Amino acid sequence: MESSSTFSLWESTSSCRDSALSSAISLSSVAISMASAVSDISSISACCSCIFAFHSCSCSSWILCFSSSFSLALSSVRFIFSVSSFSSRSFTCARSASSSCTQAEEEEEEEEEEEEEEEEEEETERRKDAMSEKGRRTKEKEKKEEIKEEKKKEIKEKKEEKKKEIKEKKKEIKEKKKKEEKKKDEEEKEEKKKKKKEEEEDIRRRKQKKKEEKDEEKEEKKKKNKKKEEEEDIRRRKRRRRRRRRRRTSCLEDNRFFFPSDSNTNGQLCPNAWIFRGATGKQTSHRIRLLRPDGSSLL
């Protein structure tokens, strides 16, 4: 931008310089025309003398007079045009110079504004870069934090899984222990039942044994009682025999032994009387049952 403004300023200056050069050429031509006009004025003065001395002028003088007047007029017109051209060119140069200066100032202002804008943009870019750097760092930090959080989460999940596995293992161990305890309790119950059954069986056997022993004792007692009874019976028989012997002996000694007939059941009888043959006292082959007067046996 600076180079373009400088170029435009230089271009406007060169145009002003060209205009000034052309104006100087115009002025020189004006000066030349003025010089020719002065010479023409001198010629015109000669012409005027010719006019005042009309009768004494030659034709050449009149021709010179008329040509000098014409060249004077032409020089005057050229002078006027040169002056107007010079003034117009000077005005154009001044205006272009002022406009160029104004434009240059405006361009400088624009350049300054553009520079300020560029500086602001650079500052903004720097800020953006700083912000982007900060954002990048923040993003990197956030990314690191996210990675850290993910790692923490993974570690936490692993810990939770480990805890869960430990819990499940503990639960399995507990269930296993519970099953073992249950099995043990069942075994103990079975053993207790078995033991109780054995004890009951033992008690039953003991009772049976006791019963058998009691029965044996009873049988023994019975046998003893029977034996005792038998012995008692034997003793009783012996006693009876002895009594009989004594009675018989007493009956025989008292000589009161007699034979009752079937029809005669009364009378005093000698108990357990035996029939003896004659006086020898020998016992006969059969015994006669003796009855009391009421019909009951004496034996």
CSV table of C-alpha atoms in Angstrom, one decimal:
chain,number,residue,atom,x,y,z
A,1,MET,CA,0.0,0.0,0.0
A,2,GLU,CA,2.8,2.4,0.9
A,3,SER,CA,4.6,1.7,-2.4
A,4,SER,CA,1.3,2.3,-4.4
A,5,SER,CA,0.6,5.6,-2.6
A,6,THR,CA,4.2,6.7,-3.2
A,7,PHE,CA,3.9,5.7,-6.9
A,8,SER,CA,0.7,7.6,-7.3
A,9,LEU,CA,2.3,10.6,-5.5
A,10,TRP,CA,5.3,10.4,-7.8
A,11,GLU,CA,3.0,10.0,-10.8
A,12,SER,CA,1.0,13.1,-9.8
A,13,THR,CA,4.3,15.0,-9.2
A,14,SER,CA,5.6,13.9,-12.6
A,15,SER,CA,2.4,15.1,-14.3
A,16,CYS,CA,2.7,18.4,-12.5
A,17,ARG,CA,6.2,18.6,-13.6
A,18,ASP,CA,5.2,17.9,-17.2
A,19,SER,CA,2.5,20.5,-16.9
A,20,ALA,CA,4.9,23.0,-15.5
A,21,LEU,CA,7.4,22.2,-18.4
A,22,SER,CA,4.7,22.6,-21.0
A,23,SER,CA,3.6,25.8,-19.2
A,24,ALA,CA,7.2,27.0,-19.3
A,25,ILE,CA,7.4,26.2,-23.0
A,26,SER,CA,4.1,28.1,-23.5
A,27,LEU,CA,5.6,31.0,-21.6
A,28,SER,CA,8.7,30.9,-23.8
A,29,SER,CA,6.5,30.9,-26.8
A,30,VAL,CA,4.5,33.8,-25.3
A,31,ALA,CA,7.8,35.6,-24.7
A,32,ILE,CA,8.8,34.9,-28.3
A,33,SER,CA,5.4,36.0,-29.5
A,34,MET,CA,5.7,39.1,-27.3
A,35,ALA,CA,9.1,39.8,-28.8
A,36,SER,CA,7.8,39.3,-32.3
A,37,ALA,CA,4.8,41.5,-31.2
A,38,VAL,CA,7.2,44.2,-30.1
A,39,SER,CA,9.0,44.0,-33.3
A,40,ASP,CA,5.6,44.0,-35.0
A,41,ILE,CA,4.7,47.0,-32.9
A,42,SER,CA,7.8,48.7,-34.2
A,43,SER,CA,6.7,47.8,-37.6
A,44,ILE,CA,3.2,49.0,-36.7
A,45,SER,CA,4.7,52.3,-35.6
A,46,ALA,CA,6.3,52.4,-39.0
A,47,CYS,CA,2.9,51.6,-40.4
A,48,CYS,CA,1.3,54.3,-38.3
A,49,SER,CA,3.8,56.8,-39.7
A,50,CYS,CA,2.8,55.5,-43.1
A,51,ILE,CA,-0.8,56.1,-42.2
A,52,PHE,CA,0.0,59.6,-41.0
A,53,ALA,CA,2.1,60.0,-44.1
A,54,PHE,CA,-0.1,58.3,-46.4
A,55,HIS,CA,1.0,60.0,-49.5
A,56,SER,CA,4.7,59.3,-48.9
A,57,CYS,CA,4.5,55.5,-48.1
A,58,SER,CA,5.3,52.9,-50.6
A,59,CYS,CA,3.4,49.7,-51.3
A,60,SER,CA,5.9,47.5,-49.5
A,61,SER,CA,5.6,49.6,-46.4
A,62,TRP,CA,1.8,49.1,-46.6
A,63,ILE,CA,2.2,45.3,-47.0
A,64,LEU,CA,4.7,45.2,-44.1
A,65,CYS,CA,2.3,47.3,-42.0
A,66,PHE,CA,-0.6,45.0,-42.7
A,67,SER,CA,1.5,41.8,-42.1
A,68,SER,CA,2.9,43.3,-38.9
A,69,SER,CA,-0.6,44.0,-37.7
A,70,PHE,CA,-1.8,40.5,-38.6
A,71,SER,CA,1.2,38.9,-36.8
A,72,LEU,CA,0.6,41.2,-33.8
A,73,ALA,CA,-2.9,40.1,-33.6
A,74,LEU,CA,-1.9,36.5,-34.1
A,75,SER,CA,0.8,36.9,-31.4
A,76,SER,CA,-1.7,38.5,-29.1
A,77,VAL,CA,-4.1,35.6,-29.6
A,78,ARG,CA,-1.3,33.1,-29.1
A,79,PHE,CA,-0.2,35.0,-26.0
A,80,ILE,CA,-3.7,35.0,-24.6
A,81,PHE,CA,-4.0,31.2,-25.3
A,82,SER,CA,-0.6,30.6,-23.9
A,83,VAL,CA,-1.4,32.5,-20.7
A,84,SER,CA,-4.8,30.8,-20.4
A,85,SER,CA,-3.1,27.4,-21.0
A,86,PHE,CA,-0.4,28.2,-18.5
A,87,SER,CA,-3.0,29.3,-15.9
A,88,SER,CA,-5.2,26.3,-16.6
A,89,ARG,CA,-2.3,23.9,-16.4
A,90,SER,CA,-0.9,25.6,-13.3
A,91,PHE,CA,-4.4,25.3,-11.7
A,92,THR,CA,-4.7,21.7,-12.8
A,93,CYS,CA,-1.2,20.9,-11.5
A,94,ALA,CA,-2.0,22.6,-8.2
A,95,ARG,CA,-5.4,20.9,-8.0
A,96,SER,CA,-3.8,17.5,-8.9
A,97,ALA,CA,-1.0,18.2,-6.5
A,98,SER,CA,-3.5,19.0,-3.7
A,99,SER,CA,-5.7,16.1,-4.7
A,100,SER,CA,-2.6,14.0,-4.8
A,101,CYS,CA,-1.5,15.2,-1.4
A,102,THR,CA,-5.0,14.7,-0.1
A,103,GLN,CA,-5.1,11.3,-1.7
A,104,ALA,CA,-1.7,10.6,-0.3
A,105,GLU,CA,-2.8,11.8,3.1
A,106,GLU,CA,-5.9,9.7,2.8
A,107,GLU,CA,-3.9,6.8,1.5
A,108,GLU,CA,-1.5,7.4,4.4
A,109,GLU,CA,-4.4,7.5,6.8
A,110,GLU,CA,-5.8,4.4,5.1
A,111,GLU,CA,-2.4,2.9,5.3
A,112,GLU,CA,-2.2,3.8,9.0
A,113,GLU,CA,-5.7,2.5,9.5
A,114,GLU,CA,-4.8,-0.6,7.5
A,115,GLU,CA,-1.6,-0.9,9.5
A,116,GLU,CA,-3.6,-0.4,12.7
A,117,GLU,CA,-6.1,-3.0,11.4
A,118,GLU,CA,-3.2,-5.3,10.5
A,119,GLU,CA,-1.6,-4.7,13.9
A,120,GLU,CA,-5.0,-5.3,15.5
A,121,GLU,CA,-5.4,-8.4,13.3
A,122,GLU,CA,-1.9,-9.5,14.2
A,123,GLU,CA,-2.7,-8.8,17.9
A,124,THR,CA,-6.0,-10.7,17.4
A,125,GLU,CA,-4.1,-13.4,15.6
A,126,ARG,CA,-1.6,-13.5,18.4
A,127,ARG,CA,-4.4,-13.5,20.9
A,128,LYS,CA,-6.1,-16.2,18.9
A,129,ASP,CA,-2.8,-18.0,18.7
A,130,ALA,CA,-2.4,-17.5,22.4
A,131,MET,CA,-6.0,-18.5,23.0
A,132,SER,CA,-5.6,-21.4,20.6
A,133,GLU,CA,-2.3,-22.3,22.4
A,134,LYS,CA,-4.1,-21.9,25.7
A,135,GLY,CA,-7.1,-23.8,24.2
A,136,ARG,CA,-4.7,-26.4,22.9
A,137,ARG,CA,-3.0,-26.6,26.3
A,138,THR,CA,-6.4,-26.7,27.9
A,139,LYS,CA,-7.5,-29.4,25.5
A,140,GLU,CA,-4.4,-31.3,26.1
A,141,LYS,CA,-4.9,-30.8,29.8
A,142,GLU,CA,-8.5,-31.9,29.5
A,143,LYS,CA,-7.4,-34.8,27.3
A,144,LYS,CA,-4.9,-35.7,30.0
A,145,GLU,CA,-7.6,-35.3,32.6
A,146,GLU,CA,-9.9,-37.5,30.5
A,147,ILE,CA,-7.2,-40.1,30.1
A,148,LYS,CA,-6.5,-39.9,33.8
A,149,GLU,CA,-10.2,-40.2,34.6
A,150,GLU,CA,-10.5,-43.1,32.2
A,151,LYS,CA,-7.5,-44.8,33.9
A,152,LYS,CA,-9.1,-44.0,37.3
A,153,LYS,CA,-12.3,-45.4,36.0
A,154,GLU,CA,-10.6,-48.5,34.6
A,155,ILE,CA,-8.7,-48.9,37.9
A,156,LYS,CA,-12.0,-48.4,39.8
A,157,GLU,CA,-13.8,-50.9,37.5
A,158,LYS,CA,-11.0,-53.4,38.0
A,159,LYS,CA,-11.2,-52.9,41.7
A,160,GLU,CA,-14.9,-53.3,41.6
A,161,GLU,CA,-14.5,-56.4,39.5
A,162,LYS,CA,-11.9,-57.7,41.9
A,163,LYS,CA,-14.2,-56.9,44.8
A,164,LYS,CA,-17.0,-58.6,43.0
A,165,GLU,CA,-14.9,-61.6,42.3
A,166,ILE,CA,-13.7,-61.7,46.0
A,167,LYS,CA,-17.3,-61.3,47.1
A,168,GLU,CA,-18.4,-64.1,44.8
A,169,LYS,CA,-15.5,-66.3,46.0
A,170,LYS,CA,-16.5,-65.4,49.6
A,171,LYS,CA,-20.1,-66.2,48.7
A,172,GLU,CA,-19.1,-69.5,47.1
A,173,ILE,CA,-16.8,-70.3,50.1
A,174,LYS,CA,-19.7,-69.4,52.4
A,175,GLU,CA,-22.2,-71.4,50.4
A,176,LYS,CA,-19.7,-74.3,50.3
A,177,LYS,CA,-19.1,-74.0,54.0
A,178,LYS,CA,-22.8,-73.8,54.5
A,179,LYS,CA,-23.3,-76.9,52.4
A,180,GLU,CA,-20.5,-78.6,54.3
A,181,GLU,CA,-22.1,-77.5,57.6
A,182,LYS,CA,-25.5,-78.7,56.3
A,183,LYS,CA,-24.0,-81.9,55.2
A,184,LYS,CA,-22.1,-82.2,58.5
A,185,ASP,CA,-25.3,-81.4,60.4
A,186,GLU,CA,-27.2,-84.0,58.3
A,187,GLU,CA,-24.4,-86.5,58.9
A,188,GLU,CA,-24.5,-85.6,62.6
A,189,LYS,CA,-28.3,-86.0,62.5
A,190,GLU,CA,-27.9,-89.3,60.7
A,191,GLU,CA,-25.2,-90.3,63.1
A,192,LYS,CA,-27.4,-89.1,66.0
A,193,LYS,CA,-30.4,-91.0,64.6
A,194,LYS,CA,-28.2,-94.0,64.0
A,195,LYS,CA,-26.7,-93.6,67.5
A,196,LYS,CA,-30.2,-93.1,68.9
A,197,LYS,CA,-31.4,-96.1,66.9
A,198,GLU,CA,-28.5,-98.1,68.2
A,199,GLU,CA,-29.1,-96.9,71.7
A,200,GLU,CA,-32.8,-97.7,71.3
A,201,GLU,CA,-31.8,-101.0,69.9
A,202,ASP,CA,-29.4,-101.4,72.7
A,203,ILE,CA,-32.1,-100.4,75.2
A,204,ARG,CA,-34.5,-102.8,73.5
A,205,ARG,CA,-31.8,-105.5,73.6
A,206,ARG,CA,-31.2,-104.7,77.2
A,207,LYS,CA,-34.9,-104.7,77.9
A,208,GLN,CA,-35.2,-107.9,76.0
A,209,LYS,CA,-32.2,-109.2,77.9
A,210,LYS,CA,-33.6,-108.0,81.1
A,211,LYS,CA,-37.0,-109.5,80.1
A,212,GLU,CA,-35.2,-112.7,79.1
A,213,GLU,CA,-33.2,-112.5,82.3
A,214,LYS,CA,-36.5,-111.9,84.2
A,215,ASP,CA,-38.1,-114.6,82.3
A,216,GLU,CA,-35.1,-116.8,83.0
A,217,GLU,CA,-35.3,-115.7,86.6
A,218,LYS,CA,-39.0,-116.4,86.6
A,219,GLU,CA,-38.3,-119.7,85.0
A,220,GLU,CA,-35.5,-120.3,87.4
A,221,LYS,CA,-37.7,-119.1,90.2
A,222,LYS,CA,-40.5,-121.3,88.8
A,223,LYS,CA,-38.1,-124.2,88.5
A,224,LYS,CA,-36.8,-123.4,92.0
A,225,ASN,CA,-40.4,-123.1,93.2
A,226,LYS,CA,-41.3,-126.2,91.4
A,227,LYS,CA,-38.2,-127.9,92.7
A,228,LYS,CA,-39.0,-126.4,96.1
A,229,GLU,CA,-42.6,-127.6,95.7
A,230,GLU,CA,-41.3,-130.9,94.5
A,231,GLU,CA,-38.9,-131.0,97.4
A,232,GLU,CA,-41.7,-129.8,99.7
A,233,ASP,CA,-43.9,-132.3,98.1
A,234,ILE,CA,-41.2,-134.9,98.7
A,235,ARG,CA,-40.8,-133.7,102.2
A,236,ARG,CA,-44.5,-133.6,102.6
A,237,ARG,CA,-44.7,-137.1,101.3
A,238,LYS,CA,-41.9,-138.1,103.5
A,239,ARG,CA,-43.7,-136.5,106.4
A,240,ARG,CA,-46.9,-138.2,105.4
A,241,ARG,CA,-45.0,-141.5,105.1
A,242,ARG,CA,-43.5,-140.9,108.4
A,243,ARG,CA,-46.9,-140.0,109.8
A,244,ARG,CA,-48.3,-143.0,108.1
A,245,ARG,CA,-45.7,-145.1,109.5
A,246,ARG,CA,-46.2,-143.6,112.8
A,247,ARG,CA,-49.9,-144.0,112.6
A,248,ARG,CA,-49.7,-147.4,111.1
A,249,THR,CA,-47.3,-148.4,113.7
A,250,SER,CA,-49.6,-146.9,116.3
A,251,CYS,CA,-52.6,-148.6,114.6
A,252,LEU,CA,-50.7,-151.8,114.6
A,253,GLU,CA,-49.4,-151.3,118.1
A,254,ASP,CA,-52.9,-150.4,119.3
A,255,ASN,CA,-54.3,-153.4,117.4
A,256,ARG,CA,-57.0,-151.3,116.0
A,257,PHE,CA,-56.5,-152.1,112.4
A,258,PHE,CA,-59.6,-153.6,110.6
A,259,PHE,CA,-60.9,-154.0,107.1
A,260,PRO,CA,-63.9,-152.0,106.1
A,261,SER,CA,-66.4,-153.4,103.6
A,262,ASP,CA,-67.7,-151.4,100.6
A,263,SER,CA,-71.0,-151.0,102.1
A,264,ASN,CA,-69.7,-149.9,105.5
A,265,THR,CA,-68.1,-146.5,105.4
A,266,ASN,CA,-68.6,-145.6,109.0
A,267,GLY,CA,-66.6,-146.3,111.9
A,268,GLN,CA,-63.2,-145.4,113.2
A,269,LEU,CA,-60.6,-146.2,110.6
A,270,CYS,CA,-56.8,-146.3,110.8
A,271,PRO,CA,-55.5,-143.9,108.1
A,272,ASN,CA,-53.1,-145.3,105.5
A,273,ALA,CA,-53.9,-148.7,106.7
A,274,TRP,CA,-52.2,-151.5,105.0
A,275,ILE,CA,-53.3,-155.0,104.7
A,276,PHE,CA,-50.9,-157.4,106.3
A,277,ARG,CA,-51.0,-161.1,105.7
A,278,GLY,CA,-51.3,-162.9,109.0
A,279,ALA,CA,-49.3,-161.9,111.9
A,280,THR,CA,-46.1,-161.9,110.1
A,281,GLY,CA,-46.6,-158.2,109.2
A,282,LYS,CA,-45.7,-158.6,105.5
A,283,GLN,CA,-47.2,-156.0,103.2
A,284,THR,CA,-49.7,-157.2,100.6
A,285,SER,CA,-49.6,-156.3,96.9
A,286,HIS,CA,-52.4,-153.7,96.9
A,287,ARG,CA,-53.4,-150.9,99.2
A,288,ILE,CA,-57.0,-150.2,100.3
A,289,ARG,CA,-58.1,-146.6,100.4
A,290,LEU,CA,-59.7,-145.7,103.6
A,291,LEU,CA,-62.5,-143.1,103.8
A,292,ARG,CA,-63.7,-140.9,106.6
A,293,PRO,CA,-67.3,-141.1,107.7
A,294,ASP,CA,-68.1,-137.9,105.5
A,295,GLY,CA,-66.7,-139.7,102.4
A,296,SER,CA,-63.5,-137.7,102.1
A,297,SER,CA,-60.2,-139.6,101.6
A,298,LEU,CA,-57.9,-140.0,104.6
A,299,LEU,CA,-54.8,-139.9,102.4
